[in-house]
Structure formats: C-alpha cells, structure tokens
Amino acid sequence: MTYSIIIPHLGATGGDVVIVEWRVHEGQHVKAGETIFVVETDKAVDEVPAFRDGYVRRILAAAGSEKSPGDVVGLLTDTADEATGQPTASAAPPSSATQPAVQQDSTGSLNPARTAVATATIAATPRARRLAAEHGIDLSTVQPAVGKIIQVRDIEALIHSRSENRPNGANSASDTSSRPVSARRRAIAERTQQSKSEIPHFYISVDVDMTALAEKRHALKTERGGLAIPSLNDCVVAAAARALRETPGLNARYAGDKILQFETVDVGVVIGLDESVVVPLVRKADTLSLRDVSKEIRQLRERADAGTLTSADQSGGALTVSNLGMYGVDGFVAVIHPGQSAVLACGAARPRPWIVEGQVTVRTLMTMTLSVDHRLSDGVPAAQFIQRCKNILEQPAQLFEEKI
C-alpha cells in the first residue's frame, strides 16, 4: 500500500515551511518515529518523523522547497518492490501537491535539481540558507568568516559587497529595489494583524524604581570580578513569573466559550534575530532561581542564533516579556503574541528625577507597559499583577536570595 508523506501542521507557528534537508534516501527503510526530513518554519527548525514503518519510494520535494501544511512531499510503501499506487484515502495529496517539486529523468527515477543537491550538502544555518535564496546567492561561492558553517553574517557581507560594487549612479536617491517577503516576515505580519484584529488590547503602565536592583547587580559584578551576572531582563522575567504565580487569573487564555487555565507558569522571552523575532518560553519560571532563569534564557538565545529552536519551544504560556531598553527606548506598547493573553514591555533603566518622601532626587527608573487581552481580564487583576511585579523589582532581595 502507498502512503503520502506530508508536511504536518506545526502548532502555533503554522504557515509555509522550507524543507531544510532529507535525512533519508529513496529506497531506504524507516521505522515509525524516525526522523525523515527537517523543515524550517518562520520561527523554528523541526524534525518530522515517519508516521509508520515502510520504505521511502519517492522524494517529491527537494531541499530548499517551500511547502504548505498538508502538501505531499514523498511516498512511502509497505514493501521495497511494490508499485507506488494511489496513496491511501486518509492521506490523499491536496491539489497543491499534484505537480512534484522535482522531475523524472529518462530512467523514471526522481532526482532533485543539481543546484538543490549541491546547496543541501553545504554547511549553513537555516536562516543563512533562506537569506541566500532570497538574494539569489549560490552558497558554494560563500566562504565562512569563522569556522566551517556559513552564517547569516557571511551572506549579509556578500550582499553589502555587491551593493558597493554597483555601477555609478545606481545608488541615487531615486533608485529603488524590491525583494520577496520572506516566510518569517510574512508570518509576523499575519500574526500581528491577527492579534490586533481579534484580541481587544488594553494597557497599563508603571514606572519602576530600579535603583536598588541596579546597585545589587553592580555589587555582585564587583564581587565576581566582572564575570557574567543576571541581566535586568533576566530579573524582569523572574519577577514576572513570581507575580504571575500570585495572580493566577492572568495565567490563562480566552478560548471562545471557555477559559483555559495553565497549570504551570511558562514565560515567553522575545529574542530578536536578523529579520524577525522568536518567542521561546522559560518553562516553570516561577520555580527557578534567578540564576537558573538567566541560564535558561542564555541557552534559548544561543539556540535561537543557531536556528535550532523548535515549535514546541515556542508553544504555550500566557505572558511574554519584551525588552527594548538595550536600544535606548524609554517605553513602548507591545502586541500580544497570538495564543497568549498578555505581554510586558520594558524600556531602558536610566537616571531620572523622582520624588522620594517629598524630596526631588535622582533614581534609576524603568517604564513597564502591560498589554492585556480584555476578553480574559479586566483592569483590576492586571493592575494587581503589574504592581506585584513592580514591588518585586523594587525590593530585589528575594530575587537574589540564592547565591548567583
């Protein structure tokens, strides 16, 4: 019997995917659960396992192909020599898959285009592959600046070099150019539009006195001889997790005719990439020490830069922390991540005039703005959450109660 190998729906990320590589070849026997190919979504790289035992008889989409959930990319049979007939009705290919991504040669076997095969054998991060494809760059012409793996910075350097070598007059003010919208940017556009269209946002802002926390971090840095210590963003994530535990009404999401209450406190962290952002979650963040929160965020950032985050890393949770303070932004209003209920936006912590006990003094202040889904919560629970978060940050002893 013949079965279709299809592109699965990958949770919250959704949308089109790019096939990064095939881990199998035609004629190979696979077992259920064994990875057969790898795809890159707008925010993650996921391994796709075989849904049953069988033989891979046809690969219908080469590495680098952009496909949609439900598209047929290969055929699987029970035995190695049976004819490949019509796939089972339960996995019938949609109309978008009627034309294979690769063509048959004179022998009747399916082979990807030479360029796709050559490109697939070159060591490069998924994001570097995508950027190279968007600009028509052959990866075989790119030399990594560091190590043996082509990074986004290598592609960007080549693009910049090409721009500088354009003919005279080509860079005039009236000159324009266009490029396709990447899958990542398209997904962000769709998701933010969905959020603002479907989720009625309301906003609460507070100024947080970060003076004591800044002094504590400075003392800790001196004590540790300049070694890495938890960042201000790490502290905000840890404080938000504890505040969310104490205001469980916000640790939920609106789902039409019901409210889904989360059993654990998982906090999302916005991580900026070259052309998009990802939002992985710190799982059970309220149970972690500040040191462990910092370690977890650092590891998530490393995986985001390497392009190895999965859809599972970015699914769930009720609240995300977004911080633009490192760019000198005083304050901003963030859009709620679809599937969640709130986002806490943080600006820069900088010296400002402040009144303490009737006297004007200079304190280190940070503006936080909470965006909340009004379908889930009214103003009071949201105000209780942000006030509790503010109190934890202004009295940071409990955050640093364990040795860092």
One Martini backbone bead per residue (centre of mass of N, CA, C, O) as a GRO file, in nm:
protein
  404
    1MET     BB    1   0.099   0.034   0.018
    2THR     BB    2   0.032   0.380  -0.023
    3TYR     BB    3   0.190   0.672   0.125
    4SER     BB    4   0.183   0.989   0.245
    5ILE     BB    5   0.414   1.252   0.269
    6ILE     BB    6   0.370   1.522   0.491
    7ILE     BB    7   0.305   1.836   0.594
    8PRO     BB    8   0.276   1.945   0.897
    9HIS     BB    9   0.129   2.081   1.164
   10LEU     BB   10   0.315   2.340   1.367
   11GLY     BB   11   0.133   2.475   1.546
   12ALA     BB   12   0.174   2.811   1.611
   13THR     BB   13   0.334   2.878   1.354
   14GLY     BB   14   0.268   2.783   1.091
   15GLY     BB   15   0.255   2.779   0.771
   16ASP     BB   16   0.509   2.788   0.584
   17VAL     BB   17   0.780   2.582   0.462
   18VAL     BB   18   1.122   2.462   0.469
   19ILE     BB   19   1.325   2.234   0.330
   20VAL     BB   20   1.632   2.152   0.454
   21GLU     BB   21   1.629   1.822   0.487
   22TRP     BB   22   1.716   1.489   0.419
   23ARG     BB   23   1.754   1.174   0.611
   24VAL     BB   24   1.679   1.027   0.345
   25HIS     BB   25   1.637   0.775   0.091
   26GLU     BB   26   1.564   0.612  -0.170
   27GLY     BB   27   1.473   0.284  -0.039
   28GLN     BB   28   1.453   0.338   0.252
   29HIS     BB   29   1.418   0.220   0.570
   30VAL     BB   30   1.161   0.295   0.813
   31LYS     BB   31   1.061   0.404   1.131
   32ALA     BB   32   0.860   0.486   1.357
   33GLY     BB   33   0.991   0.811   1.459
   34GLU     BB   34   1.180   0.863   1.236
   35THR     BB   35   1.369   1.083   1.087
   36ILE     BB   36   1.319   1.227   0.747
   37PHE     BB   37   1.282   1.546   0.795
   38VAL     BB   38   1.356   1.903   0.767
   39VAL     BB   39   1.212   2.208   0.894
   40GLU     BB   40   1.137   2.558   0.830
   41THR     BB   41   1.000   2.802   0.987
   42ASP     BB   42   0.956   3.122   1.093
   43LYS     BB   43   1.092   3.013   1.404
   44ALA     BB   44   1.177   2.707   1.326
   45VAL     BB   45   1.321   2.378   1.378
   46ASP     BB   46   1.194   2.063   1.245
   47GLU     BB   47   1.137   1.732   1.304
   48VAL     BB   48   1.017   1.468   1.089
   49PRO     BB   49   0.842   1.187   1.135
   50ALA     BB   50   0.749   0.883   1.095
   51PHE     BB   51   0.418   0.726   1.097
   52ARG     BB   52   0.562   0.462   0.975
   53ASP     BB   53   0.647   0.187   0.846
   54GLY     BB   54   0.889   0.175   0.565
   55TYR     BB   55   0.939   0.285   0.225
   56VAL     BB   56   1.119   0.514   0.044
   57ARG     BB   57   1.015   0.583  -0.291
   58ARG     BB   58   0.959   0.905  -0.279
   59ILE     BB   59   1.092   1.232  -0.362
   60LEU     BB   60   0.904   1.545  -0.423
   61ALA     BB   61   1.105   1.743  -0.247
   62ALA     BB   62   1.345   1.954  -0.225
   63ALA     BB   63   1.577   2.113  -0.093
   64GLY     BB   64   1.426   2.443  -0.048
   65SER     BB   65   1.139   2.394  -0.042
   66GLU     BB   66   0.819   2.543  -0.044
   67LYS     BB   67   0.562   2.461   0.193
   68SER     BB   68   0.252   2.328   0.297
   69PRO     BB   69   0.028   2.217   0.489
   70GLY     BB   70  -0.040   1.892   0.334
   71ASP     BB   71   0.182   1.848   0.158
   72VAL     BB   72   0.332   1.640  -0.073
   73VAL     BB   73   0.684   1.491  -0.046
   74GLY     BB   74   0.608   1.173  -0.041
   75LEU     BB   75   0.659   0.809  -0.055
   76LEU     BB   76   0.512   0.517   0.103
   77THR     BB   77   0.585   0.168   0.161
   78ASP     BB   78   0.570  -0.158   0.275
   79THR     BB   79   0.753  -0.229   0.033
   80ALA     BB   80   1.031  -0.228  -0.192
   81ASP     BB   81   0.862  -0.347  -0.478
   82GLU     BB   82   0.611  -0.201  -0.491
   83ALA     BB   83   0.382  -0.029  -0.632
   84THR     BB   84   0.301   0.311  -0.681
   85GLY     BB   85   0.012   0.418  -0.585
   86GLN     BB   86  -0.252   0.528  -0.450
   87PRO     BB   87  -0.298   0.686  -0.190
   88THR     BB   88  -0.442   0.695   0.084
   89ALA     BB   89  -0.729   0.854   0.167
   90SER     BB   90  -0.622   0.978   0.444
   91ALA     BB   91  -0.356   1.086   0.244
   92ALA     BB   92  -0.443   1.269   0.028
   93PRO     BB   93  -0.343   1.476  -0.205
   94PRO     BB   94  -0.334   1.785  -0.273
   95SER     BB   95  -0.339   2.008  -0.531
   96SER     BB   96  -0.049   2.133  -0.458
   97ALA     BB   97   0.087   1.819  -0.514
   98THR     BB   98   0.059   1.732  -0.826
   99GLN     BB   99   0.335   1.880  -0.859
  100PRO     BB  100   0.638   1.806  -0.854
  101ALA     BB  101   0.948   1.944  -0.744
  102VAL     BB  102   1.045   1.708  -0.925
  103GLN     BB  103   1.182   1.532  -1.195
  104GLN     BB  104   1.193   1.300  -1.430
  105ASP     BB  105   1.393   1.092  -1.579
  106SER     BB  106   1.468   0.857  -1.819
  107THR     BB  107   1.439   0.623  -1.586
  108GLY     BB  108   1.204   0.737  -1.370
  109SER     BB  109   1.359   0.879  -1.161
  110LEU     BB  110   1.398   1.085  -0.881
  111ASN     BB  111   1.550   1.419  -0.910
  112PRO     BB  112   1.703   1.674  -0.809
  113ALA     BB  113   1.834   1.949  -0.849
  114ARG     BB  114   2.159   2.027  -0.861
  115THR     BB  115   2.155   2.279  -0.684
  116ALA     BB  116   2.004   2.155  -0.441
  117VAL     BB  117   2.212   1.938  -0.377
  118ALA     BB  118   2.456   2.118  -0.339
  119THR     BB  119   2.336   2.300  -0.118
  120ALA     BB  120   2.266   2.073   0.095
  121THR     BB  121   2.593   2.006   0.144
  122ILE     BB  122   2.614   2.278   0.277
  123ALA     BB  123   2.723   2.448   0.551
  124ALA     BB  124   2.425   2.592   0.699
  125THR     BB  125   2.209   2.791   0.815
  126PRO     BB  126   1.882   2.837   0.769
  127ARG     BB  127   1.894   3.152   0.752
  128ALA     BB  128   2.118   3.160   0.539
  129ARG     BB  129   1.965   3.011   0.319
  130ARG     BB  130   1.730   3.204   0.293
  131LEU     BB  131   1.889   3.464   0.223
  132ALA     BB  132   2.030   3.350  -0.027
  133ALA     BB  133   1.772   3.286  -0.188
  134GLU     BB  134   1.656   3.581  -0.194
  135HIS     BB  135   1.951   3.679  -0.347
  136GLY     BB  136   2.081   3.459  -0.538
  137ILE     BB  137   2.286   3.280  -0.366
  138ASP     BB  138   2.559   3.078  -0.390
  139LEU     BB  139   2.694   2.885  -0.144
  140SER     BB  140   2.962   2.797  -0.299
  141THR     BB  141   3.065   3.121  -0.286
  142VAL     BB  142   3.086   3.094   0.027
  143GLN     BB  143   3.293   3.216   0.294
  144PRO     BB  144   3.354   3.161   0.603
  145ALA     BB  145   3.474   3.358   0.859
  146VAL     BB  146   3.385   3.129   1.070
  147GLY     BB  147   3.463   2.839   1.026
  148LYS     BB  148   3.233   2.599   0.839
  149ILE     BB  149   2.974   2.777   0.881
  150ILE     BB  150   2.726   2.943   0.741
  151GLN     BB  151   2.625   3.267   0.803
  152VAL     BB  152   2.446   3.549   0.794
  153ARG     BB  153   2.694   3.742   0.789
  154ASP     BB  154   2.806   3.630   0.520
  155ILE     BB  155   2.569   3.716   0.340
  156GLU     BB  156   2.564   4.017   0.416
  157ALA     BB  157   2.851   4.080   0.314
  158LEU     BB  158   2.789   4.013   0.016
  159ILE     BB  159   2.560   4.212  -0.027
  160HIS     BB  160   2.728   4.465   0.043
  161SER     BB  161   2.940   4.425  -0.178
  162ARG     BB  162   2.746   4.444  -0.418
  163SER     BB  163   2.645   4.733  -0.358
  164GLU     BB  164   2.930   4.876  -0.384
  165ASN     BB  165   2.961   4.754  -0.700
  166ARG     BB  166   2.786   4.935  -0.829
  167PRO     BB  167   2.712   5.144  -1.050
  168ASN     BB  168   2.713   5.450  -1.134
  169GLY     BB  169   2.406   5.580  -0.994
  170ALA     BB  170   2.261   5.332  -0.847
  171ASN     BB  171   2.250   5.515  -0.556
  172SER     BB  172   2.026   5.688  -0.590
  173ALA     BB  173   1.747   5.830  -0.451
  174SER     BB  174   1.555   5.702  -0.688
  175ASP     BB  175   1.636   5.430  -0.615
  176THR     BB  176   1.498   5.099  -0.644
  177SER     BB  177   1.392   4.801  -0.466
  178SER     BB  178   1.320   4.445  -0.451
  179ARG     BB  179   1.175   4.185  -0.238
  180PRO     BB  180   1.081   3.922  -0.104
  181VAL     BB  181   0.875   3.796   0.127
  182SER     BB  182   0.935   3.636   0.386
  183ALA     BB  183   0.815   3.393   0.584
  184ARG     BB  184   0.870   3.538   0.848
  185ARG     BB  185   0.749   3.818   0.781
  186ARG     BB  186   0.470   3.713   0.698
  187ALA     BB  187   0.401   3.582   0.972
  188ILE     BB  188   0.418   3.840   1.139
  189ALA     BB  189   0.204   3.996   0.990
  190GLU     BB  190  -0.028   3.795   1.041
  191ARG     BB  191  -0.008   3.779   1.355
  192THR     BB  192  -0.043   4.081   1.426
  193GLN     BB  193  -0.309   4.120   1.279
  194GLN     BB  194  -0.461   3.908   1.439
  195SER     BB  195  -0.424   4.031   1.717
  196LYS     BB  196  -0.550   4.320   1.660
  197SER     BB  197  -0.827   4.199   1.550
  198GLU     BB  198  -0.905   3.980   1.797
  199ILE     BB  199  -0.759   4.143   2.031
  200PRO     BB  200  -0.855   4.328   2.307
  201HIS     BB  201  -0.668   4.580   2.406
  202PHE     BB  202  -0.500   4.675   2.712
  203TYR     BB  203  -0.334   4.934   2.923
  204ILE     BB  204  -0.046   4.934   3.157
  205SER     BB  205   0.149   5.174   3.347
  206VAL     BB  206   0.484   5.185   3.501
  207ASP     BB  207   0.718   5.299   3.735
  208VAL     BB  208   1.043   5.170   3.815
  209ASP     BB  209   1.257   5.132   4.087
  210MET     BB  210   1.600   5.023   4.005
  211THR     BB  211   1.823   5.098   4.212
  212ALA     BB  212   1.863   4.847   4.394
  213LEU     BB  213   1.917   4.650   4.163
  214ALA     BB  214   2.160   4.795   4.038
  215GLU     BB  215   2.335   4.779   4.295
  216LYS     BB  216   2.335   4.472   4.319
  217ARG     BB  217   2.468   4.414   4.044
  218HIS     BB  218   2.726   4.578   4.094
  219ALA     BB  219   2.822   4.421   4.343
  220LEU     BB  220   2.828   4.144   4.205
  221LYS     BB  221   3.031   4.216   3.982
  222THR     BB  222   3.261   4.288   4.174
  223GLU     BB  223   3.269   4.016   4.328
  224ARG     BB  224   3.311   3.855   4.032
  225GLY     BB  225   3.511   4.014   3.842
  226GLY     BB  226   3.306   4.059   3.578
  227LEU     BB  227   3.122   3.846   3.561
  228ALA     BB  228   2.847   3.708   3.478
  229ILE     BB  229   2.518   3.836   3.517
  230PRO     BB  230   2.217   3.911   3.564
  231SER     BB  231   1.999   4.067   3.392
  232LEU     BB  232   1.740   4.277   3.378
  233ASN     BB  233   1.566   4.081   3.213
  234ASP     BB  234   1.590   3.842   3.401
  235CYS     BB  235   1.453   3.984   3.639
  236VAL     BB  236   1.180   4.033   3.501
  237VAL     BB  237   1.108   3.739   3.445
  238ALA     BB  238   1.117   3.645   3.740
  239ALA     BB  239   0.907   3.850   3.847
  240ALA     BB  240   0.673   3.775   3.654
  241ALA     BB  241   0.645   3.481   3.747
  242ARG     BB  242   0.573   3.542   4.045
  243ALA     BB  243   0.332   3.729   3.986
  244LEU     BB  244   0.168   3.515   3.825
  245ARG     BB  245   0.134   3.315   4.058
  246GLU     BB  246  -0.032   3.542   4.236
  247THR     BB  247  -0.207   3.587   3.943
  248PRO     BB  248  -0.382   3.341   3.793
  249GLY     BB  249  -0.587   3.491   3.603
  250LEU     BB  250  -0.344   3.545   3.384
  251ASN     BB  251  -0.281   3.222   3.369
  252ALA     BB  252  -0.440   3.246   3.080
  253ARG     BB  253  -0.699   3.180   2.821
  254TYR     BB  254  -0.898   3.266   2.564
  255ALA     BB  255  -1.164   3.015   2.428
  256GLY     BB  256  -1.447   3.142   2.385
  257ASP     BB  257  -1.634   2.922   2.591
  258LYS     BB  258  -1.345   2.937   2.747
  259ILE     BB  259  -1.106   2.894   3.010
  260LEU     BB  260  -0.756   2.848   3.007
  261GLN     BB  261  -0.570   2.695   3.256
  262PHE     BB  262  -0.257   2.708   3.377
  263GLU     BB  263  -0.040   2.500   3.564
  264THR     BB  264   0.199   2.666   3.459
  265VAL     BB  265   0.479   2.900   3.455
  266ASP     BB  266   0.521   3.035   3.132
  267VAL     BB  267   0.775   3.245   2.991
  268GLY     BB  268   0.821   3.466   2.749
  269VAL     BB  269   1.094   3.554   2.510
  270VAL     BB  270   1.220   3.806   2.330
  271ILE     BB  271   1.406   3.739   2.022
  272GLY     BB  272   1.628   3.882   1.815
  273LEU     BB  273   1.678   3.885   1.472
  274ASP     BB  274   1.755   3.975   1.162
  275GLU     BB  275   1.419   3.946   1.047
  276SER     BB  276   1.317   3.869   1.344
  277VAL     BB  277   1.126   3.685   1.588
  278VAL     BB  278   1.131   3.507   1.897
  279VAL     BB  279   0.924   3.293   2.148
  280PRO     BB  280   1.043   3.153   2.393
  281LEU     BB  281   1.024   2.939   2.686
  282VAL     BB  282   1.017   2.952   3.035
  283ARG     BB  283   0.989   2.688   3.226
  284LYS     BB  284   0.881   2.717   3.533
  285ALA     BB  285   0.984   3.008   3.634
  286ASP     BB  286   0.875   3.023   3.940
  287THR     BB  287   1.086   2.774   4.031
  288LEU     BB  288   1.326   2.953   3.966
  289SER     BB  289   1.608   3.087   3.984
  290LEU     BB  290   1.778   3.346   3.870
  291ARG     BB  291   2.011   3.180   3.763
  292ASP     BB  292   1.830   2.982   3.593
  293VAL     BB  293   1.693   3.189   3.419
  294SER     BB  294   1.951   3.299   3.290
  295LYS     BB  295   2.046   3.030   3.170
  296GLU     BB  296   1.797   2.971   2.994
  297ILE     BB  297   1.807   3.229   2.818
  298ARG     BB  298   2.089   3.182   2.705
  299GLN     BB  299   2.020   2.912   2.562
  300LEU     BB  300   1.790   3.022   2.383
  301ARG     BB  301   1.965   3.225   2.230
  302GLU     BB  302   2.164   3.023   2.108
  303ARG     BB  303   1.943   2.863   1.954
  304ALA     BB  304   1.837   3.099   1.790
  305ASP     BB  305   2.106   3.164   1.641
  306ALA     BB  306   2.123   2.854   1.530
  307GLY     BB  307   1.823   2.748   1.450
  308THR     BB  308   1.703   2.519   1.694
  309LEU     BB  309   1.428   2.588   1.737
  310THR     BB  310   1.114   2.484   1.826
  311SER     BB  311   0.779   2.477   1.846
  312ALA     BB  312   0.772   2.380   2.144
  313ASP     BB  313   0.941   2.628   2.255
  314GLN     BB  314   0.676   2.832   2.145
  315SER     BB  315   0.451   2.688   2.322
  316GLY     BB  316   0.248   2.868   2.517
  317GLY     BB  317   0.148   3.046   2.755
  318ALA     BB  318   0.048   3.389   2.873
  319LEU     BB  319   0.340   3.537   2.887
  320THR     BB  320   0.548   3.816   2.774
  321VAL     BB  321   0.881   3.945   2.741
  322SER     BB  322   0.969   4.283   2.633
  323ASN     BB  323   1.295   4.431   2.538
  324LEU     BB  324   1.432   4.781   2.453
  325GLY     BB  325   1.649   4.912   2.644
  326MET     BB  326   1.922   4.850   2.482
  327TYR     BB  327   1.810   5.091   2.263
  328GLY     BB  328   1.692   5.346   2.439
  329VAL     BB  329   1.406   5.282   2.522
  330ASP     BB  330   1.164   5.406   2.736
  331GLY     BB  331   0.891   5.312   2.575
  332PHE     BB  332   0.627   5.063   2.506
  333VAL     BB  333   0.391   4.887   2.291
  334ALA     BB  334   0.277   4.562   2.279
  335VAL     BB  335   0.199   4.268   2.112
  336ILE     BB  336   0.015   4.004   2.139
  337HIS     BB  337   0.065   3.677   2.143
  338PRO     BB  338  -0.070   3.439   1.989
  339GLY     BB  339  -0.222   3.242   2.255
  340GLN     BB  340  -0.215   3.474   2.447
  341SER     BB  341  -0.273   3.750   2.711
  342ALA     BB  342   0.024   3.883   2.746
  343VAL     BB  343   0.252   4.180   2.759
  344LEU     BB  344   0.579   4.289   2.872
  345ALA     BB  345   0.705   4.615   2.846
  346CYS     BB  346   1.052   4.733   2.832
  347GLY     BB  347   1.262   4.975   2.914
  348ALA     BB  348   1.488   5.183   3.017
  349ALA     BB  349   1.737   5.211   3.270
  350ARG     BB  350   1.736   5.544   3.403
  351PRO     BB  351   1.808   5.848   3.499
  352ARG     BB  352   1.569   6.027   3.715
  353PRO     BB  353   1.348   6.219   3.837
  354TRP     BB  354   1.241   6.189   4.192
  355ILE     BB  355   1.003   6.135   4.447
  356VAL     BB  356   1.116   6.127   4.797
  357GLU     BB  357   0.965   6.228   5.058
  358GLY     BB  358   0.930   6.524   4.903
  359GLN     BB  359   1.196   6.470   4.734
  360VAL     BB  360   1.420   6.551   4.495
  361THR     BB  361   1.560   6.291   4.293
  362VAL     BB  362   1.782   6.037   4.177
  363ARG     BB  363   1.671   5.765   3.971
  364THR     BB  364   1.631   5.436   3.858
  365LEU     BB  365   1.422   5.403   3.575
  366MET     BB  366   1.133   5.201   3.461
  367THR     BB  367   0.918   5.125   3.195
  368MET     BB  368   0.601   4.955   3.216
  369THR     BB  369   0.393   4.766   2.977
  370LEU     BB  370   0.068   4.624   2.980
  371SER     BB  371  -0.077   4.383   2.775
  372VAL     BB  372  -0.431   4.294   2.748
  373ASP     BB  373  -0.687   4.068   2.738
  374HIS     BB  374  -1.019   4.169   2.778
  375ARG     BB  375  -1.159   3.886   2.770
  376LEU     BB  376  -1.009   3.783   3.036
  377SER     BB  377  -0.952   4.082   3.157
  378ASP     BB  378  -0.940   4.326   3.381
  379GLY     BB  379  -0.787   4.584   3.545
  380VAL     BB  380  -0.729   4.473   3.832
  381PRO     BB  381  -0.556   4.214   3.779
  382ALA     BB  382  -0.344   4.367   3.614
  383ALA     BB  383  -0.262   4.567   3.839
  384GLN     BB  384  -0.171   4.351   4.040
  385PHE     BB  385   0.053   4.234   3.872
  386ILE     BB  386   0.231   4.494   3.813
  387GLN     BB  387   0.269   4.565   4.112
  388ARG     BB  388   0.409   4.304   4.199
  389CYS     BB  389   0.643   4.330   4.001
  390LYS     BB  390   0.744   4.603   4.107
  391ASN     BB  391   0.803   4.513   4.402
  392ILE     BB  392   1.019   4.303   4.336
  393LEU     BB  393   1.217   4.502   4.191
  394GLU     BB  394   1.235   4.714   4.440
  395GLN     BB  395   1.276   4.427   4.621
  396PRO     BB  396   1.543   4.213   4.536
  397ALA     BB  397   1.622   4.009   4.758
  398GLN     BB  398   1.446   3.760   4.663
  399LEU     BB  399   1.598   3.719   4.391
  400PHE     BB  400   1.894   3.698   4.564
  401GLU     BB  401   1.870   3.459   4.781
  402GLU     BB  402   2.052   3.315   4.592
  403LYS     BB  403   2.338   3.214   4.483
  404ILE     BB  404   2.499   3.324   4.176
   0.00000   0.00000   0.00000
